[in-house]
């Protein structure tokens, strides 16, 4: 720790060394306004007054900047890039919107005759912003990236869209919404087509597995939508195929499209057929990516008919999808049908796919061979894409034929595997001499491209060394391994010989009944294989079993000592009695520097029924603060779902408390919004102080 450093004693090189250890926001916060020389260095190396990334800064630093960039003209008039929000921080979106509202209210909208009517002033302000009668707050803003971690009401939404993101200089907007926000769909599209006249790139995403955003043709007509004059890049999660037809029609300049459609794609109704036939399409679209589609039966024809609209322009095509066709197995995709489709595009140079075909009976080796053979033709081995490697296997647990092109390029696609992985086949086996490479080497480009791997096994299934060895990918890092309730049995010989070093996060999927034949040794075997795990997701039921039965297990202790982040699913706590039973036991176990010397982040998720189950939340917080010197935690987060409170109006309450200690600052932030309550405890260490 460096204390009381004099500014004149610090060289440029030392400043650069210090800044290398800080984010740009931290560096600007720590050093700005000390003297002219340092401000010049901040301007040169940290984009002072130009670019600001607040996504990972502390609550106190965010509060400082959210006020500075609005109230200080050097920031407000020159800011070109702003990035805010992430799932591990407090509600940055709401906090910044509050500051924007204060600015506009103070400078434009408060009248002597209605100073107390804040609601009327706010609505009046939003209407003027929509009509562009007032300049946006950041007139030079070029790029806005937003991670919306909690729900918001229509006022905060409109403040962002029309008070921040409506300038003529804006070229990029990336917005990742949290769950249950698709009721804002029409407003997001209204902003896109009526306000963002110079926008080039637009991303609008939400959680995969939920319904996507929807736009109806009827809505575009009654709101007088015009063709967007400049958008060339769109990445979006939408509800249905008709929404895609409408978007393509109103985006004539589009060149790059990445889309997920949440509803199953089936045979179109008459309205959709009319839309697809009568609407025009962007003629310069050259890159198209479909993410995790669900195709039902003859819905595959609807997908192909859409693709054929771009036979003149398409150069790159990527498709990940699940196809279920119960009565017409001849519709199932294979190498023959895909090659016929690809050859219809005049300029296609790149093609990637991840296909899951639902089977209704067990696929034997002959069935797998037949699929592999369809990719062993000259088109795939020496065609327009060069030698396109394809792997094919059958997953018995889910009844899926899986066909993936390599290298794998769908990082948002959770790979599902079982011991059937050892039977995987490649279309290039004969060409490459299948005995020349180990299976893990042949699968390297599959593991390298994926982010999450889900392993599923039957009860008491024996895991062979061939299977475990096949999972290796030493050239990669940062992957997540998801284990289901059944974790398989492996011998000591395996765990002593093999290490799966590319997994840094372990998620223990589904709650386990620890009262029925819980076998920790199955999990310990996996721990021995995973030396680089630093983040663990686990349900409270299983974690409680560890606390009461296995506190001295050496292998378990070694894993806990490496953890930096721990996420605990608390949905099993359904009443106060269960809470009281776990409260002291859990915290006494966690608040221990010896057991968790690296633990920095603790998150308790799905804490239900706060009124009945979590009445003692103050005790949890008090325990953590009282024992602050006995742990290394810098971030603690509780997420509550209050089922008993349901209101039609979105009421938002922010409460922030600060505790200043000798070596650290602790911020406690409570956020109450409708039926969602989130609470953060954040500790920031004082690393150094400067004296002029």
Short mmCIF file of C-alpha atoms in Angstrom, two decimals, residues 179-671:
data_model
loop_
_atom_site.label_atom_id
_atom_site.label_comp_id
_atom_site.label_asym_id
_atom_site.label_seq_id
_atom_site.Cartn_x
_atom_site.Cartn_y
_atom_site.Cartn_z
CA UNK A 179 -36.03 -10.75 -17.64
CA UNK A 180 -39.64 -9.75 -18.28
CA UNK A 181 -39.01 -6.60 -20.30
CA UNK A 182 -40.61 -7.46 -23.63
CA UNK A 183 -43.64 -5.31 -22.78
CA UNK A 184 -41.31 -2.46 -23.84
CA UNK A 185 -41.03 -3.94 -27.34
CA UNK A 186 -43.02 -1.34 -29.25
CA UNK A 187 -41.22 1.53 -27.51
CA UNK A 188 -37.79 0.17 -28.43
CA UNK A 189 -38.89 -0.18 -32.06
CA UNK A 190 -40.57 3.25 -32.08
CA UNK A 191 -37.28 4.77 -30.98
CA UNK A 192 -35.37 2.83 -33.65
CA UNK A 193 -37.55 3.90 -36.57
CA UNK A 194 -38.61 7.37 -35.44
CA UNK A 195 -35.59 8.75 -33.59
CA UNK A 196 -32.31 6.97 -34.45
CA UNK A 197 -31.94 8.38 -37.93
CA UNK A 198 -28.14 7.96 -38.11
CA UNK A 199 -27.75 4.69 -36.20
CA UNK A 200 -25.48 2.07 -37.80
CA UNK A 201 -25.47 -0.76 -35.21
CA UNK A 202 -28.29 -1.88 -32.93
CA UNK A 203 -28.36 -4.76 -30.44
CA UNK A 204 -31.49 -5.57 -28.43
CA UNK A 205 -31.16 -8.75 -26.41
CA UNK A 206 -32.77 -10.46 -23.44
CA UNK A 207 -32.34 -13.79 -21.67
CA UNK A 208 -32.39 -16.79 -23.99
CA UNK A 209 -35.30 -19.07 -23.12
CA UNK A 210 -37.72 -16.18 -22.62
CA UNK A 211 -40.05 -14.66 -25.18
CA UNK A 212 -38.32 -12.22 -27.52
CA UNK A 213 -39.34 -8.72 -28.61
CA UNK A 214 -42.30 -8.38 -30.97
CA UNK A 215 -43.21 -5.90 -33.71
CA UNK A 216 -46.45 -6.19 -35.66
CA UNK A 217 -47.04 -4.80 -39.13
CA UNK A 218 -50.25 -3.20 -37.86
CA UNK A 219 -48.27 -1.20 -35.29
CA UNK A 220 -45.90 0.11 -37.95
CA UNK A 221 -48.81 1.33 -40.06
CA UNK A 222 -50.69 3.20 -37.36
CA UNK A 223 -47.44 4.81 -36.17
CA UNK A 224 -46.30 5.79 -39.67
CA UNK A 225 -42.99 3.94 -39.67
CA UNK A 226 -40.52 4.97 -42.36
CA UNK A 227 -37.67 2.94 -43.82
CA UNK A 228 -34.58 3.25 -41.65
CA UNK A 229 -32.01 5.23 -43.64
CA UNK A 230 -28.75 3.99 -42.10
CA UNK A 231 -28.91 0.80 -40.00
CA UNK A 232 -26.54 -1.86 -41.35
CA UNK A 233 -26.02 -4.12 -38.30
CA UNK A 234 -28.75 -5.75 -36.17
CA UNK A 235 -28.44 -8.33 -33.40
CA UNK A 236 -31.76 -9.06 -31.74
CA UNK A 237 -33.95 -11.56 -29.90
CA UNK A 238 -37.49 -11.56 -31.32
CA UNK A 239 -40.72 -13.44 -30.69
CA UNK A 240 -41.74 -14.80 -34.05
CA UNK A 241 -41.08 -15.02 -37.76
CA UNK A 242 -43.56 -12.26 -38.65
CA UNK A 243 -41.53 -9.80 -36.54
CA UNK A 244 -38.50 -10.71 -38.65
CA UNK A 245 -40.43 -10.10 -41.89
CA UNK A 246 -41.44 -6.63 -40.65
CA UNK A 247 -37.92 -5.72 -39.56
CA UNK A 248 -36.39 -6.81 -42.86
CA UNK A 249 -38.96 -4.75 -44.73
CA UNK A 250 -38.20 -1.54 -42.82
CA UNK A 251 -34.39 -2.02 -42.84
CA UNK A 252 -33.45 -1.74 -46.52
CA UNK A 253 -29.78 -0.90 -45.75
CA UNK A 254 -29.20 -3.95 -43.55
CA UNK A 255 -26.00 -5.88 -44.25
CA UNK A 256 -25.42 -7.94 -41.08
CA UNK A 257 -28.18 -9.76 -39.13
CA UNK A 258 -27.87 -11.96 -36.02
CA UNK A 259 -31.28 -13.13 -34.75
CA UNK A 260 -32.83 -15.48 -32.22
CA UNK A 261 -36.54 -16.35 -32.63
CA UNK A 262 -38.07 -17.59 -29.38
CA UNK A 263 -41.32 -19.07 -30.70
CA UNK A 264 -41.19 -22.38 -32.59
CA UNK A 265 -41.12 -21.92 -36.37
CA UNK A 266 -44.03 -23.83 -37.87
CA UNK A 267 -46.01 -23.75 -41.10
CA UNK A 268 -47.03 -20.15 -41.65
CA UNK A 269 -50.55 -18.83 -41.42
CA UNK A 270 -52.08 -16.93 -44.34
CA UNK A 271 -51.14 -13.52 -42.90
CA UNK A 272 -47.47 -14.43 -42.60
CA UNK A 273 -47.47 -15.93 -46.08
CA UNK A 274 -48.83 -12.67 -47.45
CA UNK A 275 -46.19 -10.68 -45.56
CA UNK A 276 -43.34 -12.82 -46.86
CA UNK A 277 -44.54 -12.56 -50.45
CA UNK A 278 -45.44 -8.87 -50.64
CA UNK A 279 -42.65 -7.27 -48.61
CA UNK A 280 -39.28 -6.21 -49.97
CA UNK A 281 -36.00 -7.31 -48.38
CA UNK A 282 -32.58 -5.68 -47.93
CA UNK A 283 -30.61 -6.34 -51.08
CA UNK A 284 -27.16 -5.94 -49.47
CA UNK A 285 -27.55 -8.44 -46.63
CA UNK A 286 -24.32 -10.46 -46.74
CA UNK A 287 -24.05 -11.97 -43.24
CA UNK A 288 -26.89 -13.88 -41.56
CA UNK A 289 -26.78 -15.77 -38.26
CA UNK A 290 -29.72 -17.67 -36.75
CA UNK A 291 -29.25 -18.52 -33.06
CA UNK A 292 -30.94 -21.50 -31.34
CA UNK A 293 -34.01 -21.79 -33.53
CA UNK A 294 -36.78 -24.27 -32.74
CA UNK A 295 -38.10 -25.73 -36.01
CA UNK A 296 -41.24 -27.86 -35.92
CA UNK A 297 -42.04 -30.18 -38.83
CA UNK A 298 -42.49 -28.34 -42.12
CA UNK A 299 -41.40 -25.11 -40.51
CA UNK A 300 -38.06 -25.91 -42.17
CA UNK A 301 -39.62 -24.82 -45.48
CA UNK A 302 -40.48 -21.42 -44.00
CA UNK A 303 -36.86 -20.97 -42.96
CA UNK A 304 -35.57 -21.96 -46.38
CA UNK A 305 -38.03 -19.69 -48.20
CA UNK A 306 -36.75 -16.78 -46.13
CA UNK A 307 -33.11 -17.64 -46.81
CA UNK A 308 -33.75 -17.80 -50.55
CA UNK A 309 -34.66 -14.11 -50.53
CA UNK A 310 -30.91 -13.46 -50.28
CA UNK A 311 -29.48 -15.75 -52.96
CA UNK A 312 -27.87 -12.77 -54.70
CA UNK A 313 -26.19 -11.17 -51.66
CA UNK A 314 -25.52 -13.73 -48.91
CA UNK A 315 -21.83 -14.46 -48.29
CA UNK A 316 -21.83 -15.87 -44.74
CA UNK A 317 -24.51 -18.07 -43.13
CA UNK A 318 -24.65 -19.55 -39.61
CA UNK A 319 -27.52 -21.62 -38.22
CA UNK A 320 -27.96 -23.27 -34.82
CA UNK A 321 -31.28 -25.04 -34.39
CA UNK A 322 -33.34 -27.87 -32.95
CA UNK A 323 -35.58 -29.69 -35.47
CA UNK A 324 -38.48 -31.91 -34.41
CA UNK A 325 -40.33 -33.73 -37.16
CA UNK A 326 -42.43 -36.57 -35.79
CA UNK A 327 -44.21 -37.89 -38.88
CA UNK A 328 -41.91 -36.98 -41.77
CA UNK A 329 -38.34 -38.12 -41.00
CA UNK A 330 -37.43 -37.36 -44.60
CA UNK A 331 -37.52 -33.64 -43.68
CA UNK A 332 -34.63 -34.02 -41.24
CA UNK A 333 -31.59 -32.04 -42.28
CA UNK A 334 -28.42 -33.86 -43.33
CA UNK A 335 -25.37 -33.21 -45.48
CA UNK A 336 -27.27 -33.75 -48.74
CA UNK A 337 -30.09 -31.29 -48.00
CA UNK A 338 -27.68 -28.68 -46.61
CA UNK A 339 -25.41 -28.90 -49.67
CA UNK A 340 -28.40 -28.43 -52.00
CA UNK A 341 -29.44 -25.36 -49.99
CA UNK A 342 -25.94 -23.86 -49.98
CA UNK A 343 -25.51 -24.24 -53.73
CA UNK A 344 -28.48 -21.96 -54.36
CA UNK A 345 -26.54 -18.95 -53.02
CA UNK A 346 -24.41 -17.34 -55.68
CA UNK A 347 -21.75 -15.83 -53.40
CA UNK A 348 -21.81 -17.97 -50.22
CA UNK A 349 -18.25 -18.32 -48.90
CA UNK A 350 -18.78 -19.29 -45.25
CA UNK A 351 -21.24 -21.71 -43.65
CA UNK A 352 -21.42 -22.83 -39.98
CA UNK A 353 -24.11 -24.93 -38.36
CA UNK A 354 -25.09 -26.67 -35.10
CA UNK A 355 -28.07 -28.96 -35.69
CA UNK A 356 -29.99 -31.11 -33.23
CA UNK A 357 -32.42 -33.57 -34.80
CA UNK A 358 -35.02 -35.12 -32.49
CA UNK A 359 -35.17 -38.90 -32.93
CA UNK A 360 -38.07 -41.02 -31.74
CA UNK A 361 -36.19 -44.28 -31.42
CA UNK A 362 -32.63 -45.18 -30.54
CA UNK A 363 -30.20 -44.46 -33.35
CA UNK A 364 -27.82 -47.38 -33.92
CA UNK A 365 -24.40 -47.18 -35.52
CA UNK A 366 -25.86 -47.55 -39.02
CA UNK A 367 -28.08 -44.51 -38.53
CA UNK A 368 -25.13 -42.42 -37.36
CA UNK A 369 -23.02 -43.68 -40.27
CA UNK A 370 -25.73 -42.66 -42.71
CA UNK A 371 -25.71 -39.10 -41.38
CA UNK A 372 -21.90 -38.98 -41.47
CA UNK A 373 -21.84 -40.26 -45.04
CA UNK A 374 -24.02 -37.36 -46.19
CA UNK A 375 -21.13 -35.05 -45.20
CA UNK A 376 -18.48 -37.21 -46.92
CA UNK A 377 -19.23 -35.94 -50.42
CA UNK A 378 -16.89 -33.74 -52.52
CA UNK A 379 -19.03 -30.71 -51.65
CA UNK A 380 -17.97 -30.95 -47.99
CA UNK A 381 -14.48 -32.39 -48.41
CA UNK A 382 -13.29 -30.20 -51.27
CA UNK A 383 -16.03 -27.76 -52.15
CA UNK A 384 -16.68 -24.01 -51.89
CA UNK A 385 -15.78 -24.02 -48.15
CA UNK A 386 -12.63 -26.06 -48.59
CA UNK A 387 -12.54 -29.14 -46.35
CA UNK A 388 -15.47 -28.58 -43.95
CA UNK A 389 -15.05 -30.84 -40.89
CA UNK A 390 -18.31 -32.09 -39.36
CA UNK A 391 -18.83 -34.18 -36.21
CA UNK A 392 -21.94 -36.34 -35.72
CA UNK A 393 -23.13 -38.20 -32.63
CA UNK A 394 -26.28 -39.53 -30.96
CA UNK A 395 -27.17 -38.49 -27.39
CA UNK A 396 -29.32 -41.27 -25.95
CA UNK A 397 -30.50 -39.36 -22.87
CA UNK A 398 -32.23 -36.70 -24.99
CA UNK A 399 -32.66 -38.74 -28.17
CA UNK A 400 -30.77 -36.27 -30.35
CA UNK A 401 -28.69 -36.64 -33.47
CA UNK A 402 -26.20 -33.77 -33.24
CA UNK A 403 -24.29 -32.41 -36.24
CA UNK A 404 -21.81 -29.59 -35.74
CA UNK A 405 -19.51 -27.94 -38.24
CA UNK A 406 -15.99 -27.31 -37.00
CA UNK A 407 -14.59 -25.02 -35.79
CA UNK A 408 -17.60 -24.45 -33.51
CA UNK A 409 -18.74 -20.81 -33.59
CA UNK A 410 -21.91 -20.68 -31.43
CA UNK A 411 -20.71 -19.56 -28.01
CA UNK A 412 -24.26 -18.92 -26.74
CA UNK A 413 -25.22 -22.53 -27.49
CA UNK A 414 -24.97 -24.86 -24.45
CA UNK A 415 -23.39 -28.10 -25.62
CA UNK A 416 -25.05 -31.22 -24.20
CA UNK A 417 -22.96 -34.35 -23.84
CA UNK A 418 -22.98 -37.79 -22.18
CA UNK A 419 -20.72 -40.83 -22.40
CA UNK A 420 -22.05 -41.25 -25.95
CA UNK A 421 -19.42 -38.66 -26.82
CA UNK A 422 -16.93 -41.51 -27.24
CA UNK A 423 -18.95 -42.72 -30.26
CA UNK A 424 -18.74 -39.40 -32.07
CA UNK A 425 -17.77 -39.62 -35.74
CA UNK A 426 -16.19 -37.17 -38.17
CA UNK A 427 -16.76 -36.87 -41.89
CA UNK A 428 -12.98 -36.54 -42.39
CA UNK A 429 -11.97 -39.71 -40.50
CA UNK A 430 -10.95 -41.65 -43.59
CA UNK A 431 -9.14 -38.71 -45.14
CA UNK A 432 -7.18 -37.90 -41.95
CA UNK A 433 -6.57 -41.54 -40.88
CA UNK A 434 -8.78 -41.84 -37.80
CA UNK A 435 -6.07 -43.57 -35.72
CA UNK A 436 -3.58 -40.70 -36.03
CA UNK A 437 -5.18 -38.36 -33.48
CA UNK A 438 -6.58 -38.75 -29.99
CA UNK A 439 -10.28 -37.92 -29.68
CA UNK A 440 -9.54 -34.83 -27.55
CA UNK A 441 -7.36 -33.45 -30.36
CA UNK A 442 -10.09 -34.03 -32.92
CA UNK A 443 -12.60 -32.27 -30.63
CA UNK A 444 -10.35 -29.33 -29.79
CA UNK A 445 -12.06 -26.91 -32.21
CA UNK A 446 -15.42 -27.91 -30.69
CA UNK A 447 -14.39 -27.25 -27.08
CA UNK A 448 -12.49 -24.09 -28.02
CA UNK A 449 -15.59 -22.47 -29.53
CA UNK A 450 -18.12 -23.33 -26.82
CA UNK A 451 -18.73 -21.48 -23.53
CA UNK A 452 -20.91 -23.95 -21.57
CA UNK A 453 -20.89 -27.73 -21.50
CA UNK A 454 -23.73 -29.66 -19.84
CA UNK A 455 -22.92 -33.28 -18.93
CA UNK A 456 -25.79 -35.70 -18.25
CA UNK A 457 -25.50 -39.31 -17.13
CA UNK A 458 -27.71 -42.19 -16.12
CA UNK A 459 -27.74 -43.30 -12.50
CA UNK A 460 -24.46 -44.97 -11.38
CA UNK A 461 -23.02 -44.72 -14.88
CA UNK A 462 -19.33 -45.60 -15.13
CA UNK A 463 -17.21 -42.88 -16.75
CA UNK A 464 -14.34 -44.26 -18.78
CA UNK A 465 -10.91 -42.69 -19.11
CA UNK A 466 -11.57 -42.35 -22.86
CA UNK A 467 -14.61 -40.17 -22.15
CA UNK A 468 -12.83 -37.94 -19.61
CA UNK A 469 -9.75 -37.66 -21.83
CA UNK A 470 -11.98 -36.55 -24.72
CA UNK A 471 -13.09 -33.51 -22.69
CA UNK A 472 -9.57 -32.05 -22.52
CA UNK A 473 -8.75 -28.77 -24.23
CA UNK A 474 -5.53 -27.36 -22.72
CA UNK A 475 -5.33 -24.57 -25.30
CA UNK A 476 -8.52 -22.93 -24.00
CA UNK A 477 -9.65 -21.17 -20.80
CA UNK A 478 -12.72 -19.60 -19.21
CA UNK A 479 -15.26 -22.37 -19.91
CA UNK A 480 -18.23 -23.39 -17.74
CA UNK A 481 -18.98 -27.01 -16.83
CA UNK A 482 -22.57 -27.82 -15.84
CA UNK A 483 -23.23 -31.08 -13.99
CA UNK A 484 -26.73 -32.48 -13.57
CA UNK A 485 -27.92 -34.43 -10.51
CA UNK A 486 -26.36 -37.70 -11.74
CA UNK A 487 -22.61 -37.19 -11.94
CA UNK A 488 -21.26 -40.60 -12.84
CA UNK A 489 -18.64 -42.81 -11.24
CA UNK A 490 -14.96 -42.74 -12.15
CA UNK A 491 -11.92 -44.59 -10.89
CA UNK A 492 -8.98 -43.09 -8.99
CA UNK A 493 -6.74 -43.88 -11.94
CA UNK A 494 -8.60 -41.31 -14.03
CA UNK A 495 -8.41 -38.44 -11.55
CA UNK A 496 -4.71 -39.05 -11.02
CA UNK A 497 -3.91 -38.94 -14.74
CA UNK A 498 -6.18 -36.29 -16.33
CA UNK A 499 -6.79 -32.59 -15.68
CA UNK A 500 -9.50 -30.50 -17.33
CA UNK A 501 -7.77 -27.14 -17.09
CA UNK A 502 -10.05 -25.14 -19.43
CA UNK A 503 -12.99 -25.02 -17.00
CA UNK A 504 -13.01 -22.02 -14.63
CA UNK A 505 -16.66 -22.18 -13.55
CA UNK A 506 -18.65 -25.14 -12.20
CA UNK A 507 -22.46 -25.07 -12.06
CA UNK A 508 -24.18 -27.84 -10.13
CA UNK A 509 -27.45 -28.06 -12.01
CA UNK A 510 -30.79 -28.75 -10.25
CA UNK A 511 -31.50 -29.19 -6.56
CA UNK A 512 -30.45 -32.51 -5.04
CA UNK A 513 -32.28 -34.40 -2.29
CA UNK A 514 -29.38 -34.96 0.08
CA UNK A 515 -31.51 -37.28 2.21
CA UNK A 516 -31.56 -39.93 -0.51
CA UNK A 517 -28.21 -41.60 -1.22
CA UNK A 518 -26.21 -38.40 -1.68
CA UNK A 519 -22.72 -39.38 -2.80
CA UNK A 520 -20.20 -36.59 -2.32
CA UNK A 521 -17.43 -38.80 -3.69
CA UNK A 522 -18.92 -38.54 -7.20
CA UNK A 523 -18.49 -34.77 -6.99
CA UNK A 524 -15.06 -34.99 -5.35
CA UNK A 525 -13.83 -36.96 -8.35
CA UNK A 526 -14.86 -34.06 -10.57
CA UNK A 527 -13.18 -31.56 -8.23
CA UNK A 528 -9.94 -33.48 -8.63
CA UNK A 529 -10.22 -33.14 -12.40
CA UNK A 530 -10.89 -29.37 -12.29
CA UNK A 531 -7.87 -27.53 -10.87
CA UNK A 532 -8.82 -24.09 -12.20
CA UNK A 533 -12.35 -23.64 -10.84
CA UNK A 534 -12.71 -20.16 -9.34
CA UNK A 535 -16.50 -19.75 -9.55
CA UNK A 536 -19.13 -22.14 -8.18
CA UNK A 537 -22.92 -22.14 -8.64
CA UNK A 538 -24.75 -24.42 -6.20
CA UNK A 539 -28.17 -24.83 -4.57
CA UNK A 540 -28.40 -24.19 -0.83
CA UNK A 541 -29.63 -27.72 -0.11
CA UNK A 542 -26.42 -29.30 -1.36
CA UNK A 543 -24.24 -26.61 0.17
CA UNK A 544 -25.90 -27.17 3.55
CA UNK A 545 -25.01 -30.86 3.32
CA UNK A 546 -21.36 -29.90 2.91
CA UNK A 547 -21.54 -27.63 5.96
CA UNK A 548 -22.94 -30.33 8.22
CA UNK A 549 -21.19 -33.46 6.95
CA UNK A 550 -17.99 -32.75 5.05
CA UNK A 551 -16.27 -29.71 6.51
CA UNK A 552 -12.97 -31.58 6.83
CA UNK A 553 -12.89 -33.20 3.41
CA UNK A 554 -9.45 -32.28 2.03
CA UNK A 555 -10.47 -32.23 -1.62
CA UNK A 556 -13.53 -30.11 -0.90
CA UNK A 557 -11.48 -27.70 1.19
CA UNK A 558 -8.90 -27.30 -1.58
CA UNK A 559 -11.65 -26.29 -4.04
CA UNK A 560 -13.17 -23.79 -1.61
CA UNK A 561 -9.77 -22.20 -1.04
CA UNK A 562 -9.51 -21.40 -4.76
CA UNK A 563 -12.98 -19.88 -5.13
CA UNK A 564 -13.27 -16.19 -6.01
CA UNK A 565 -17.04 -16.17 -6.66
CA UNK A 566 -19.83 -18.20 -5.04
CA UNK A 567 -23.44 -18.12 -6.25
CA UNK A 568 -26.01 -19.89 -4.06
CA UNK A 569 -29.58 -20.66 -5.13
CA UNK A 570 -31.73 -20.05 -2.03
CA UNK A 571 -35.12 -21.00 -3.50
CA UNK A 572 -35.34 -23.92 -1.04
CA UNK A 573 -35.73 -21.47 1.88
CA UNK A 574 -39.50 -21.16 1.99
CA UNK A 575 -40.13 -20.17 5.63
CA UNK A 576 -38.46 -18.42 8.55
CA UNK A 577 -37.70 -21.65 10.41
CA UNK A 578 -35.57 -22.95 7.55
CA UNK A 579 -33.85 -19.57 7.39
CA UNK A 580 -33.03 -19.63 11.10
CA UNK A 581 -31.64 -23.16 10.80
CA UNK A 582 -29.17 -22.18 8.10
CA UNK A 583 -28.41 -18.56 9.02
CA UNK A 584 -25.58 -18.90 11.56
CA UNK A 585 -24.28 -22.16 10.15
CA UNK A 586 -23.98 -20.77 6.62
CA UNK A 587 -22.40 -17.44 7.51
CA UNK A 588 -20.00 -18.92 10.04
CA UNK A 589 -18.80 -21.25 7.33
CA UNK A 590 -18.46 -18.54 4.65
CA UNK A 591 -16.96 -15.82 6.85
CA UNK A 592 -13.64 -17.54 7.24
CA UNK A 593 -10.38 -16.32 5.68
CA UNK A 594 -8.74 -19.69 6.10
CA UNK A 595 -11.49 -21.63 4.37
CA UNK A 596 -12.16 -19.02 1.64
CA UNK A 597 -8.95 -16.98 1.31
CA UNK A 598 -9.73 -15.90 -2.28
CA UNK A 599 -13.51 -15.38 -2.07
CA UNK A 600 -14.47 -11.90 -3.26
CA UNK A 601 -18.07 -12.18 -4.47
CA UNK A 602 -21.02 -13.88 -2.74
CA UNK A 603 -24.41 -13.87 -4.40
CA UNK A 604 -27.59 -15.34 -2.91
CA UNK A 605 -30.16 -15.81 -5.68
CA UNK A 606 -33.91 -16.55 -5.72
CA UNK A 607 -34.54 -15.57 -2.10
CA UNK A 608 -38.31 -15.96 -2.09
CA UNK A 609 -40.99 -14.59 0.24
CA UNK A 610 -39.01 -11.96 2.08
CA UNK A 611 -41.89 -11.21 4.46
CA UNK A 612 -42.01 -14.75 5.87
CA UNK A 613 -38.62 -16.30 5.08
CA UNK A 614 -36.16 -13.40 5.29
CA UNK A 615 -37.41 -11.25 8.17
CA UNK A 616 -33.98 -11.56 9.71
CA UNK A 617 -32.15 -10.09 6.73
CA UNK A 618 -30.74 -7.42 9.05
CA UNK A 619 -29.05 -10.18 11.03
CA UNK A 620 -27.38 -11.51 7.87
CA UNK A 621 -26.08 -8.06 6.99
CA UNK A 622 -25.00 -7.32 10.56
CA UNK A 623 -23.09 -10.60 10.76
CA UNK A 624 -21.20 -9.85 7.54
CA UNK A 625 -20.32 -6.31 8.69
CA UNK A 626 -19.44 -7.29 12.25
CA UNK A 627 -16.97 -9.87 10.98
CA UNK A 628 -15.66 -7.67 8.17
CA UNK A 629 -12.03 -8.32 9.12
CA UNK A 630 -12.53 -12.07 9.03
CA UNK A 631 -13.26 -12.38 5.31
CA UNK A 632 -12.08 -11.04 1.95
CA UNK A 633 -15.50 -10.32 0.44
CA UNK A 634 -15.74 -7.15 -1.61
CA UNK A 635 -19.24 -7.73 -3.03
CA UNK A 636 -22.29 -9.42 -1.47
CA UNK A 637 -25.62 -9.47 -3.25
CA UNK A 638 -29.07 -10.71 -2.22
CA UNK A 639 -31.91 -10.98 -4.76
CA UNK A 640 -35.44 -11.29 -3.40
CA UNK A 641 -38.68 -12.07 -5.16
CA UNK A 642 -41.52 -10.58 -3.10
CA UNK A 643 -44.55 -12.55 -4.18
CA UNK A 644 -46.94 -10.91 -1.74
CA UNK A 645 -46.47 -7.40 -3.12
CA UNK A 646 -48.04 -6.86 -6.51
CA UNK A 647 -48.77 -3.35 -7.69
CA UNK A 648 -49.77 -1.93 -11.03
CA UNK A 649 -47.53 1.11 -10.58
CA UNK A 650 -43.77 0.61 -10.58
CA UNK A 651 -42.59 2.05 -7.25
CA UNK A 652 -38.83 2.49 -6.99
CA UNK A 653 -36.90 3.10 -3.81
CA UNK A 654 -33.13 3.49 -3.49
CA UNK A 655 -31.49 3.50 -0.07
CA UNK A 656 -27.73 3.90 0.20
CA UNK A 657 -25.65 3.81 3.37
CA UNK A 658 -21.88 4.28 3.61
CA UNK A 659 -19.51 3.04 6.31
CA UNK A 660 -15.99 4.52 6.25
CA UNK A 661 -13.27 2.46 7.90
CA UNK A 662 -9.53 2.90 8.27
CA UNK A 663 -8.61 0.75 5.25
CA UNK A 664 -11.87 0.50 3.30
CA UNK A 665 -15.20 2.07 2.38
CA UNK A 666 -18.38 -0.03 2.55
CA UNK A 667 -21.48 0.91 0.57
CA UNK A 668 -24.83 -0.74 1.27
CA UNK A 669 -27.39 -0.26 -1.47
CA UNK A 670 -30.99 -1.44 -1.21
CA UNK A 671 -33.14 -1.33 -4.32
#
